[in-house]
CSV table of C-alpha atoms and ligand atoms in Angstrom, one decimal:
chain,number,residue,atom,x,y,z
G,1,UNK,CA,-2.7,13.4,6.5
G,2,UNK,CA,-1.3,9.8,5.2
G,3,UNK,CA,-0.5,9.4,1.6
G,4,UNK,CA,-1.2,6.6,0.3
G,5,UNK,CA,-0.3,4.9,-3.3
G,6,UNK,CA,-2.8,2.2,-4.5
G,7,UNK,CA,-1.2,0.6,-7.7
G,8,UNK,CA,-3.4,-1.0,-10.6
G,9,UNK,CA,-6.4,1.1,-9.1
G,10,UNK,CA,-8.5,1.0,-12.4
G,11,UNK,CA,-8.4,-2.3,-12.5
G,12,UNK,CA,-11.2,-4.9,-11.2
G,13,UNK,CA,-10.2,-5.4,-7.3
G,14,UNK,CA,-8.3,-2.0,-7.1
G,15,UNK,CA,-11.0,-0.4,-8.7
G,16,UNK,CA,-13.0,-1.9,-5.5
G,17,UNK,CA,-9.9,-1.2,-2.9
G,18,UNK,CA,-9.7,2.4,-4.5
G,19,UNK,CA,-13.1,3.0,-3.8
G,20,UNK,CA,-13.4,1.6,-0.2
G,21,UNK,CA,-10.4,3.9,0.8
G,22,UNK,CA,-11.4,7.0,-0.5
G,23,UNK,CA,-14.6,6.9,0.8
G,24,UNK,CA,-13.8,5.7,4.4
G,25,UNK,CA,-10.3,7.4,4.7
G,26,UNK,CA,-11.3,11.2,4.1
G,27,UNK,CA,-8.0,12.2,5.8
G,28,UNK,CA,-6.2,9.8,3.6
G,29,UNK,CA,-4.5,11.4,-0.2
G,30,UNK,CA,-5.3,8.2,-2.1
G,31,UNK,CA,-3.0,7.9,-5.4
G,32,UNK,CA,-4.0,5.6,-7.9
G,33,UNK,CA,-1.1,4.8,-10.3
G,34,UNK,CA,-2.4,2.6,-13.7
G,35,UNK,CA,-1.0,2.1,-16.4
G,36,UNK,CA,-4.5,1.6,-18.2
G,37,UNK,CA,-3.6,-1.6,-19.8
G,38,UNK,CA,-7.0,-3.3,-21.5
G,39,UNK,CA,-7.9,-4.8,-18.2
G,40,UNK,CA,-8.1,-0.7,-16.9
G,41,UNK,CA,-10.8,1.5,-17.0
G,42,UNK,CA,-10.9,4.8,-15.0
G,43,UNK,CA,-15.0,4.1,-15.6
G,44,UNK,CA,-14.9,1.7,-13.2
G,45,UNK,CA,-14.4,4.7,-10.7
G,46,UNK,CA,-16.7,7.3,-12.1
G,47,UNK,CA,-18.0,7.7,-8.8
G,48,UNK,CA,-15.2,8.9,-7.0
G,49,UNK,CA,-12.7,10.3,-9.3
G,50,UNK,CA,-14.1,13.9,-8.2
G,51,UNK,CA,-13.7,13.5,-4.7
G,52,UNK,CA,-10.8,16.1,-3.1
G,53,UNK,CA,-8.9,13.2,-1.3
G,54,UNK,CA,-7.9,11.0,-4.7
G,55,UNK,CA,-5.3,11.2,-7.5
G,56,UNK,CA,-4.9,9.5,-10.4
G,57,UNK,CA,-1.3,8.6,-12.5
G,58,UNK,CA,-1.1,7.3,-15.5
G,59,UNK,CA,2.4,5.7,-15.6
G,60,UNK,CA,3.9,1.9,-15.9
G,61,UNK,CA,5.5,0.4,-12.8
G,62,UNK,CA,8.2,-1.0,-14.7
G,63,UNK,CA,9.4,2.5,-15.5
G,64,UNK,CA,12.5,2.8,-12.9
G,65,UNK,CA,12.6,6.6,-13.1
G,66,UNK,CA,9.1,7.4,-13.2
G,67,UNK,CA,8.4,5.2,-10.2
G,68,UNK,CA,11.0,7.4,-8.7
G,69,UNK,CA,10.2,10.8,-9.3
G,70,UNK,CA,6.5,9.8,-8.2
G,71,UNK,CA,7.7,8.4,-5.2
G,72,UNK,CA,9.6,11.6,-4.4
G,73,UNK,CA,7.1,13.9,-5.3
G,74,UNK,CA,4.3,12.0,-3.7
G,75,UNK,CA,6.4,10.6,-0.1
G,76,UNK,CA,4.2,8.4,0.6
G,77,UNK,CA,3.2,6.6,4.3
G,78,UNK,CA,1.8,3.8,2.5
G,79,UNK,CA,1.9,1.3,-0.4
G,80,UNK,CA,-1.1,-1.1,-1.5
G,81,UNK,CA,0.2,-3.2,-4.6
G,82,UNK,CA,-2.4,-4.4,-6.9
G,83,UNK,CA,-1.0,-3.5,-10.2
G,84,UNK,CA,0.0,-6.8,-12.0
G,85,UNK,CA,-0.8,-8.8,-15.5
G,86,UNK,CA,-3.5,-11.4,-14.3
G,87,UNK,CA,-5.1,-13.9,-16.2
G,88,UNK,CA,-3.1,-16.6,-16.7
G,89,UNK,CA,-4.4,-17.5,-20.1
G,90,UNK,CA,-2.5,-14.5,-21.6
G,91,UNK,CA,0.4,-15.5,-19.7
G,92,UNK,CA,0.2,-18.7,-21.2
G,93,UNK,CA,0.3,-16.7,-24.6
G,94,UNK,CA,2.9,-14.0,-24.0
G,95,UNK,CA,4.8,-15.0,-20.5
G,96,UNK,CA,7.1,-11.9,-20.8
G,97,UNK,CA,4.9,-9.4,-20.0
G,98,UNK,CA,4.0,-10.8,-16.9
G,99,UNK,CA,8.1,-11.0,-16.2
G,100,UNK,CA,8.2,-7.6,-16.4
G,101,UNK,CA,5.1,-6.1,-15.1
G,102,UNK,CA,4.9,-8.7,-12.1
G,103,UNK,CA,8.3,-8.9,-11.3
G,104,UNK,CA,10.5,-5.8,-12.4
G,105,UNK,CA,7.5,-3.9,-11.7
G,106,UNK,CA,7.2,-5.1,-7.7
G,107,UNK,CA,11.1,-4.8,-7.3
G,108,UNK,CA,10.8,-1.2,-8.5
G,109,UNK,CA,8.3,-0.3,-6.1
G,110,UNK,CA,10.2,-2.2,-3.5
G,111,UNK,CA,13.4,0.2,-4.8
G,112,UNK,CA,10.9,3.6,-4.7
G,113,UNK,CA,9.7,2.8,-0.6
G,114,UNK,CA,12.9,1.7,0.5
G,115,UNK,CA,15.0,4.7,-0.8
G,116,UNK,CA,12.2,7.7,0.4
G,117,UNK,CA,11.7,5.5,3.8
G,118,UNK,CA,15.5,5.4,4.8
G,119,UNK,CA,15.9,3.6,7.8
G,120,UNK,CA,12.9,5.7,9.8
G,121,UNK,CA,10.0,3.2,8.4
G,122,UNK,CA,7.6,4.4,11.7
G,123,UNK,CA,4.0,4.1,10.2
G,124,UNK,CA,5.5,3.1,6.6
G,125,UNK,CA,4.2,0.1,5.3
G,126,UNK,CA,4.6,-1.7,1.8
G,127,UNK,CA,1.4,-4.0,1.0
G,128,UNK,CA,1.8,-7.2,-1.8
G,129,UNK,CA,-1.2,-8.3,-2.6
G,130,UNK,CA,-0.7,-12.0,-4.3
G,131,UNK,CA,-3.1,-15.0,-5.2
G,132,UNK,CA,-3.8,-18.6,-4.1
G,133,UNK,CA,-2.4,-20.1,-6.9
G,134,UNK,CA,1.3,-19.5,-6.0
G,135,UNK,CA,0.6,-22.6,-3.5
G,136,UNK,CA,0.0,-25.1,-6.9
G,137,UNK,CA,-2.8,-27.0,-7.4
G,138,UNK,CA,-4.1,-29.2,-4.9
G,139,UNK,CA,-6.0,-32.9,-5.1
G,140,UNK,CA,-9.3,-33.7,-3.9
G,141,UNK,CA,-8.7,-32.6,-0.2
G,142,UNK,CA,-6.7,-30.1,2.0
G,143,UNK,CA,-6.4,-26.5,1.7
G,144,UNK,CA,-3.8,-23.7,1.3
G,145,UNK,CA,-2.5,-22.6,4.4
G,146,UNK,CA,0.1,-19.5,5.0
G,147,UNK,CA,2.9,-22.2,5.1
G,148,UNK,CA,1.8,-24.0,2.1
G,149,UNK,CA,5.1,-25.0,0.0
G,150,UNK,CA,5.1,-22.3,-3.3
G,151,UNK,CA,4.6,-24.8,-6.7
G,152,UNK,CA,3.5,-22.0,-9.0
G,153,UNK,CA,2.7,-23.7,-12.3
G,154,UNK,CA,1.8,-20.8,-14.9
G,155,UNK,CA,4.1,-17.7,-16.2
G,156,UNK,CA,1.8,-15.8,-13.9
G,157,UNK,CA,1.6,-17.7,-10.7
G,158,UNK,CA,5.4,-18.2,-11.0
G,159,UNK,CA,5.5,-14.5,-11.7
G,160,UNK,CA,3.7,-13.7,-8.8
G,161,UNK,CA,5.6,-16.0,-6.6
G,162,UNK,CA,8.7,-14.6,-7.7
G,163,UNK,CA,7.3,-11.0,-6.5
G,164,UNK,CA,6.0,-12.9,-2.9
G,165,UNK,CA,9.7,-13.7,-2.5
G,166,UNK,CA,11.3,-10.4,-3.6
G,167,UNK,CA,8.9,-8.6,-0.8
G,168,UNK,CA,9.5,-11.0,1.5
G,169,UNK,CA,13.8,-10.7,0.8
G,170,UNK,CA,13.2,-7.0,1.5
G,171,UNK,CA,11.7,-7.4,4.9
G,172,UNK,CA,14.5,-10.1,5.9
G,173,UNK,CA,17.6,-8.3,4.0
G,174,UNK,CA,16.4,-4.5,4.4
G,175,UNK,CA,13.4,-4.5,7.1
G,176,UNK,CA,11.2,-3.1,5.0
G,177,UNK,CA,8.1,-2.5,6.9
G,178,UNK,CA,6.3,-5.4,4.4
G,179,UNK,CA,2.9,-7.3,4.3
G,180,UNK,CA,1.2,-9.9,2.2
G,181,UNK,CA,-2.1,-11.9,1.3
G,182,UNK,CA,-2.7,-14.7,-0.8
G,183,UNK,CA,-6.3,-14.4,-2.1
G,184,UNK,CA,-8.5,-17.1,-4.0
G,185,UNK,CA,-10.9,-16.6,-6.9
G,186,UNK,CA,-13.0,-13.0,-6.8
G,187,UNK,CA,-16.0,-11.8,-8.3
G,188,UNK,CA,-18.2,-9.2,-8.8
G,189,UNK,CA,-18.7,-6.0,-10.6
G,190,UNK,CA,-16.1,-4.3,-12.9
G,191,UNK,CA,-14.2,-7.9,-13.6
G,192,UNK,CA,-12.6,-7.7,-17.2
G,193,UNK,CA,-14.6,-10.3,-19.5
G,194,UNK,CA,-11.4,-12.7,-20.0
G,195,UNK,CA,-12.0,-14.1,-16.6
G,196,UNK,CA,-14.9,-16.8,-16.8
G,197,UNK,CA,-17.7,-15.1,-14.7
G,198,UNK,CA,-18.2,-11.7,-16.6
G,199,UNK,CA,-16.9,-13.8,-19.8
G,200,UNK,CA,-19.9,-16.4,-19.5
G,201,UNK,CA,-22.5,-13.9,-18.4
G,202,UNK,CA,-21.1,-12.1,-21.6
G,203,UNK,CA,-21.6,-15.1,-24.2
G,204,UNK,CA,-24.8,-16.0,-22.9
G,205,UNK,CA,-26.3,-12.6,-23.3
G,206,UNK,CA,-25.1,-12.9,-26.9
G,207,UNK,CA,-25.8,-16.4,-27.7
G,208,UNK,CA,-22.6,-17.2,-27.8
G,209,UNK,CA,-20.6,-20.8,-26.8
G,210,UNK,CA,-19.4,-20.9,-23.3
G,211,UNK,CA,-15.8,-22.4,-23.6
G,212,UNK,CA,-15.3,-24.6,-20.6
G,213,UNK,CA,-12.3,-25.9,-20.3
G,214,UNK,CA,-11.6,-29.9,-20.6
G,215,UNK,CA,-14.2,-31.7,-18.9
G,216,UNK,CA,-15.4,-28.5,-16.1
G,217,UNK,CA,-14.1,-30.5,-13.3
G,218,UNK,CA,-11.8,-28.0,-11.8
G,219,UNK,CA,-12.5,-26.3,-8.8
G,220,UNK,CA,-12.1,-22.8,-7.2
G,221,UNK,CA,-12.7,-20.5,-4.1
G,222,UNK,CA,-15.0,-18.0,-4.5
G,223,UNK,CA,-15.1,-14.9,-2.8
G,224,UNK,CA,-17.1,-12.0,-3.1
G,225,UNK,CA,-14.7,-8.5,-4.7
G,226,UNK,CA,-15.6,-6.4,-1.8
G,227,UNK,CA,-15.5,-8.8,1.1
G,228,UNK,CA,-11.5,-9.3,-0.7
G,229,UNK,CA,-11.5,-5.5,-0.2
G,230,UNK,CA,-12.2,-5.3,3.5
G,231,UNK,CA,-9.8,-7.9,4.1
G,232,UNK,CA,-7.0,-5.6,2.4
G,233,UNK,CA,-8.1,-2.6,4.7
G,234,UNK,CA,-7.8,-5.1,7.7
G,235,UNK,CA,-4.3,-6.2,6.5
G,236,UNK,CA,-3.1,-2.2,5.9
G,237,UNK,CA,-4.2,-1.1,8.8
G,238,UNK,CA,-4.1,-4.1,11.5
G,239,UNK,CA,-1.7,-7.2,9.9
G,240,UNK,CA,1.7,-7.5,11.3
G,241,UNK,CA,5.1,-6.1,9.7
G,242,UNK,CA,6.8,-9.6,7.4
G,243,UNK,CA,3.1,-11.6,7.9
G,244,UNK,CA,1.3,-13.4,4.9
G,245,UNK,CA,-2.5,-13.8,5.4
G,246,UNK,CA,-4.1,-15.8,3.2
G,247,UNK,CA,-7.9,-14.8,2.0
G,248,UNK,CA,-10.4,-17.2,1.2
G,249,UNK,CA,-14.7,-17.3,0.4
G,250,UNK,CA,-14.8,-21.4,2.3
G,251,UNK,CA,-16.9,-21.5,-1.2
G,252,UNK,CA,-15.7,-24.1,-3.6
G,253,UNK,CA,-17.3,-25.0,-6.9
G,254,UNK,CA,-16.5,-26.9,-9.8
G,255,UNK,CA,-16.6,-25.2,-12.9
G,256,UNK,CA,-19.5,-27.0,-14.6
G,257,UNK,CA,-21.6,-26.9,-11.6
G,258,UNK,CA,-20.8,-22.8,-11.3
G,259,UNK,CA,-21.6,-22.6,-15.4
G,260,UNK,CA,-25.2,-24.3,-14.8
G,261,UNK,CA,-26.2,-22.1,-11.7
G,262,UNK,CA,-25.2,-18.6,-14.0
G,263,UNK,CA,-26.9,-20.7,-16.9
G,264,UNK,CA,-30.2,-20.9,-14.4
G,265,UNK,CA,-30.0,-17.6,-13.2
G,266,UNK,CA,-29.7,-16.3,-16.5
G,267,UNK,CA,-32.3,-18.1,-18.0
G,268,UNK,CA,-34.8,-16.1,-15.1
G,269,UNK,CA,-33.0,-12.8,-15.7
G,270,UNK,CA,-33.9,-12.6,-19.4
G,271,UNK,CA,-36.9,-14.4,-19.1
G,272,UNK,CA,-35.6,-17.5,-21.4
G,273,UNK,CA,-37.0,-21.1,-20.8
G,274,UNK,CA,-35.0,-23.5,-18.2
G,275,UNK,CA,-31.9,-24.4,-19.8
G,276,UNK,CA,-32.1,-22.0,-22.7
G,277,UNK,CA,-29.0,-21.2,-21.8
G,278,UNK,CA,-27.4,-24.2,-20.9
G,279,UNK,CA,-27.3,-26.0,-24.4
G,280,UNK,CA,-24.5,-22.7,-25.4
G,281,UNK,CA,-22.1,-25.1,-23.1
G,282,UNK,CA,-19.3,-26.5,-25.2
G,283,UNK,CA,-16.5,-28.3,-24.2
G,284,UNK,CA,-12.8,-27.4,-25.5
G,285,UNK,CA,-9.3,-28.1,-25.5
G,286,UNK,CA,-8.3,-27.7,-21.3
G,287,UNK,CA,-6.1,-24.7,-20.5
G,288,UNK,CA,-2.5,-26.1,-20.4
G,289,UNK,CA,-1.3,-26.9,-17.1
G,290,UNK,CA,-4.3,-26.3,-15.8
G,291,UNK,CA,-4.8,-26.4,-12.1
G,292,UNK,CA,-7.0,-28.8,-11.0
G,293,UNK,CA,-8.1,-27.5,-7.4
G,294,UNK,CA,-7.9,-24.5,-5.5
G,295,UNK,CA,-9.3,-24.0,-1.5
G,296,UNK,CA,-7.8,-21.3,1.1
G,297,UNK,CA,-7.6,-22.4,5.0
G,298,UNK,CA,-8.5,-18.8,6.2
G,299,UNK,CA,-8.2,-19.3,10.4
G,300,UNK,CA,-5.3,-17.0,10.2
G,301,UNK,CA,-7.4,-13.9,8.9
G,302,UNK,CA,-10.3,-14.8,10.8
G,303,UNK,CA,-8.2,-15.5,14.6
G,304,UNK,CA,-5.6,-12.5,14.3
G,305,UNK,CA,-8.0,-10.3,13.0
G,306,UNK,CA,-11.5,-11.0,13.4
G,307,UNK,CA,-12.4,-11.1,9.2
G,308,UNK,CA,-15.0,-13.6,7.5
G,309,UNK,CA,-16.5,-12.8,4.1
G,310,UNK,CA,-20.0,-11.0,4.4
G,311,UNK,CA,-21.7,-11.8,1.5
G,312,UNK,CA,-23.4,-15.3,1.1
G,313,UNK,CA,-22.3,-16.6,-2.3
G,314,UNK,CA,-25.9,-16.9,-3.7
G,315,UNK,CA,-26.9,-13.4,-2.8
G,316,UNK,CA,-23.4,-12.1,-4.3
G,317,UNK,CA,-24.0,-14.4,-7.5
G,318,UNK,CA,-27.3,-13.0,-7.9
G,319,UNK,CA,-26.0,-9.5,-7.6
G,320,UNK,CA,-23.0,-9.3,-10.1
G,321,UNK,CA,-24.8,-11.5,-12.5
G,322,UNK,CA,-27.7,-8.0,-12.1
G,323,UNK,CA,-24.7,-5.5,-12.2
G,324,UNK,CA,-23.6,-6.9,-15.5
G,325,UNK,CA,-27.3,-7.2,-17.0
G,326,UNK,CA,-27.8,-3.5,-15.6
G,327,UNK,CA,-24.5,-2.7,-16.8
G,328,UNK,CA,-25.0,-3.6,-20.7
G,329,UNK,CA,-22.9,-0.1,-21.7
G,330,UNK,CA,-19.9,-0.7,-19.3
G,331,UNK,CA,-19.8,-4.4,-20.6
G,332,UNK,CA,-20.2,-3.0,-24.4
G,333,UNK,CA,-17.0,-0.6,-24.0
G,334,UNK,CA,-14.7,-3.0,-22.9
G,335,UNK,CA,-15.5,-5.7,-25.3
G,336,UNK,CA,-14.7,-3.5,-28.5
G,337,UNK,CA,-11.9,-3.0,-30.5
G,338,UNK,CA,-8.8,-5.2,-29.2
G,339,UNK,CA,-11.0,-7.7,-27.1
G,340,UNK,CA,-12.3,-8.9,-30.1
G,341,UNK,CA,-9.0,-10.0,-31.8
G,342,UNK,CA,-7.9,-11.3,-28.2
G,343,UNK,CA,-11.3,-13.4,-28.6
G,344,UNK,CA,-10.7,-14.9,-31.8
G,345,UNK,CA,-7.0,-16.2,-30.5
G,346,UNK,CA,-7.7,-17.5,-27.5
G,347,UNK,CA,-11.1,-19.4,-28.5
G,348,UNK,CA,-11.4,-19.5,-32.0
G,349,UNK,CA,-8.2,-20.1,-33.4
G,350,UNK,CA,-7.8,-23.4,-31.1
S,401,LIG,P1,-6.8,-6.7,-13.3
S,401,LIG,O1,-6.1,-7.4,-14.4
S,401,LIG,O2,-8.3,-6.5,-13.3
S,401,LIG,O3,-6.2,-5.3,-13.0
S,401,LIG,C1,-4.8,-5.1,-13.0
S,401,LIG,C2,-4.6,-3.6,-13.1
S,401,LIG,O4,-3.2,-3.4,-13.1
S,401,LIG,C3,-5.2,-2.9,-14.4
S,401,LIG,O5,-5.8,-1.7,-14.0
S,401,LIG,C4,-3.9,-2.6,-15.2
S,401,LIG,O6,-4.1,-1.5,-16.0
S,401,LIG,C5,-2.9,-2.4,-14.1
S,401,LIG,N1,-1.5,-2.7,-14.6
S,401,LIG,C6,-1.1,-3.8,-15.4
S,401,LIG,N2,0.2,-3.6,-15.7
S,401,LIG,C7,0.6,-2.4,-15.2
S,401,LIG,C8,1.9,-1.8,-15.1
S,401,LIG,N3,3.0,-2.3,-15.8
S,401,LIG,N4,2.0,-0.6,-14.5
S,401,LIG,C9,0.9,0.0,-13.9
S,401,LIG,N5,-0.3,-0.6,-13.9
S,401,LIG,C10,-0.5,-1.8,-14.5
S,401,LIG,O7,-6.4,-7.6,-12.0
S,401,LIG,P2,-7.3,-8.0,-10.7
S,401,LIG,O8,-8.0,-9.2,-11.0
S,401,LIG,O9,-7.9,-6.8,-10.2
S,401,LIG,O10,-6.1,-8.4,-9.7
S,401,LIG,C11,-5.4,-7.4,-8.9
S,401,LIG,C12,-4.4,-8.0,-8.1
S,401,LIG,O11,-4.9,-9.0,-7.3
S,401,LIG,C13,-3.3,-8.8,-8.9
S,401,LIG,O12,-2.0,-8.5,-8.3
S,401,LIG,C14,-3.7,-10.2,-8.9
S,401,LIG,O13,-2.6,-11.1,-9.0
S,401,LIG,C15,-4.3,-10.3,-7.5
S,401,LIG,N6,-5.4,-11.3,-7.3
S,401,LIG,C16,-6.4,-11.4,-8.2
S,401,LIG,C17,-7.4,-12.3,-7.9
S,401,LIG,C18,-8.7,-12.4,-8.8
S,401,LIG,O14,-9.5,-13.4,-8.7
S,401,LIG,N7,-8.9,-11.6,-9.8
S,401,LIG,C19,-7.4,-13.2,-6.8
S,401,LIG,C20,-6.2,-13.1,-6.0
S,401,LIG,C21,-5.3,-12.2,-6.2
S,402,LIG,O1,-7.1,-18.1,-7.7
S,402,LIG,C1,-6.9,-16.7,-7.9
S,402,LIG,C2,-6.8,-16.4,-9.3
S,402,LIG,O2,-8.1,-16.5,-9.9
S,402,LIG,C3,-6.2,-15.0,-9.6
S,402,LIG,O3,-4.8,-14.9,-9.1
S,402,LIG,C4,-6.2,-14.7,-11.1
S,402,LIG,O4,-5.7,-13.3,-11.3
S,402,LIG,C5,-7.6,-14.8,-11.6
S,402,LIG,O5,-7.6,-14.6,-13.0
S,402,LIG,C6,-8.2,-16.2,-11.3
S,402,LIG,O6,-7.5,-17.2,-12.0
S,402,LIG,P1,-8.3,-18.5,-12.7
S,402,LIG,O7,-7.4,-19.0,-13.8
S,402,LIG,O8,-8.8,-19.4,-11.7
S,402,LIG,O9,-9.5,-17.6,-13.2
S,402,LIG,P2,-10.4,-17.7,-14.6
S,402,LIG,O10,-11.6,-16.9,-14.5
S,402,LIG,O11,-9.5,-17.5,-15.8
S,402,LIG,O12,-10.8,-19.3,-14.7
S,402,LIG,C7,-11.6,-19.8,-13.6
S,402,LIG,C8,-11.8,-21.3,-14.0
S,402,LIG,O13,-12.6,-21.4,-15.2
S,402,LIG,C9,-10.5,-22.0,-14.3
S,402,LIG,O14,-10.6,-23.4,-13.9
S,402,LIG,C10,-10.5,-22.0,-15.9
S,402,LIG,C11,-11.9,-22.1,-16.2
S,402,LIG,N1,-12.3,-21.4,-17.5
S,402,LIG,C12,-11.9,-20.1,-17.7
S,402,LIG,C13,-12.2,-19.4,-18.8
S,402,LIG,C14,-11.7,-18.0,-19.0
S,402,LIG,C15,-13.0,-22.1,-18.5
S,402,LIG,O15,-13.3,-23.2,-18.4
S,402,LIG,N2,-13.2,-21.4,-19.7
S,402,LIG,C16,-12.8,-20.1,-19.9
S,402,LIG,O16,-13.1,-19.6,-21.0
């Protein structure tokens, strides 16, 4: 039996990378460590947490000693890293926590493998998982590929490309059995209403402004949550020791154009009139820094090992904007209590 430790498991991809594994790996102990920071909710796994093969731990990965202990009471094969501060906006606000979580967090974990591993790392394997935007932003053509110059322009892509590096050090310095992927935009169920898609299907619902950012015209890649899950499991199981793959939907849209589709769908959903919805739209101050253009060149993935998203973008639209209509409760609970004050500041205050 393989142990294996998925960090930041309650969280909106792990929550989906958790689930996956359990379910398909009934020989594999899956551990999911989480902190349980705002953007975690063990509800997101209701429907697995009884199963015999998982574990949850509550504990922070920037806790040096903690990280240990686990690590030796756990020994695990295996290491999928999710755990991370991610929306850059709040880095924007408070860049420190990102620093720690992101950064001394990664190297801890790094720390944990390498000193229960040794130098016998047969069937070990540490997995980073990082984001597109470590590349920068890009101009009206080309794409990101695996040997894309890093130009991180946030806290949190910096911080992220600063983890990509440390893993990537280990492998080189300390041949630690290591992997990446660099992923675009996801979305789907469970995604914590800061990011825009749960946020505007949110707003709408409520009759609230949508706050798109300067004039809508950036772009992003998106890929369905659980097509960026099967990728992962391809990556554990089949991606080579010190590779980077990067992860990609081929689906770009600009922002406004995205905003008017959900506005359309929306409008059908809850049976309003065409653009009902629509006139909430209201422009504000841009994001600072923000990126103008992100698109992943995903030939790698698809010729090493044979993976393409699944899910057409207007079927997997369709479906997370029903999950979060059908979802109304799971919605409700995360948006009380501190969400509301983290409202006001980011959008209110301006
Ligand atoms: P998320 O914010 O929804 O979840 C992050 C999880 O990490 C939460 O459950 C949180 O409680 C946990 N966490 C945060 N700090 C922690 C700490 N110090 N110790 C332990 N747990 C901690 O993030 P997500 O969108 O699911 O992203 C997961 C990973 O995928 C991140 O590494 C992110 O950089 C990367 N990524 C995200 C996207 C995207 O579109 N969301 C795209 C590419 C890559
Ligand atoms: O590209 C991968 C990245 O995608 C991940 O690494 C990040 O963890 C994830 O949060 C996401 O980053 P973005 O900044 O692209 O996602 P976000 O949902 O915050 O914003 C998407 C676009 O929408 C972006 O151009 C900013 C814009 N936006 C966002 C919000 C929250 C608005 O116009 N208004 C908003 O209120």
């Amino acid at each position: 039996m393989k142990t294996i430790l998925i960090t930041g498991g309650a969280g909106f991809i792990g929550s989906h990378v958790v689930r996956l594994f359990v379910r398909k790996y009934p020989e594999y102990k899956i551990v999911n460590l989480d902190k349980l920071t705002y953007a975690g909710n063990l509800a997101n796994l209701n429907d697995i947490e009884k199963l015999p093969n998982y574990v949850f731990e509550k504990g922070d990965i920037t806790d040096e000693k903690w990280i240990s202990e686990l690590f030796g009471k756990y020994r695990f094969d295996g290491v999928v890293h999710l755990a991370a501060e991610s929306h850059v906006d709040r880095s924007i606000a408070n860049p420190m926590e990102f620093i720690m979580t992101n950064i001394v967090g990664t190297v801890n974990l790094l720390n944990a493998a390498r000193a229960i591993w040794g130098d016998d790392t047969t069937g070990k394997r540490f997995y980073h998982i990082s984001t597109d935007e470590v590349y920068g932003s890009l101009g009206e053509d080309g794409k990101f590929t695996e040997t894309t110059p890093y130009d991180p322009r946030s806290p949190y892509s910096a911080s992220k490309a600063s983890s990509d590096h440390l893993v990537r050090a280990y492998f080189h310095t300390f041949h630690l059995p290591v992997v990446l992927s660099n992923c675009s935009n996801n979305y789907g169920p469970y995604q914590f209403p800061e990011k825009l898609i749960p946020l505007f299907i949110h707003n709408i619902r409520n009759n609230k402004p949508l706050p798109v950012y300067g004039k809508g015209e950036n772009v992003r890649d998106w890929l369905y949550v659980e097509d960026h899950a099967k990728a992962i499991d391809l990556i554990f199981h089949k991606g080579s020791d010190g590779e980077t793959y990067n992860i990609g939907g081929n689906n770009e849209w600009q922002n406004i154009r995205l905003i008017q589709e959900l506005c359309r769908i929306m409008d059908r959903k809850l049976g309003r009139a065409e653009g009902e919805s629509a006139k909430l739209i209201t422009y504000v101050k841009d994001r600072a820094g923000h990126d103008l253009r992100y698109a992943i060149d995903a030939t790698k993935i698809k010729e090493e090992l044979g993976w393409e998203p699944t899910i057409r973008f207007t079927e997997g639209f369709e479906a997370t904007v029903e999950w979060y209509i059908t979802n109304e409760g799971w919605l409700n609970n995360v948006t009380s209590g501190d969400y509301q004050k983290y409202y006001e500041q980011q959008y209110v205050k301006r």
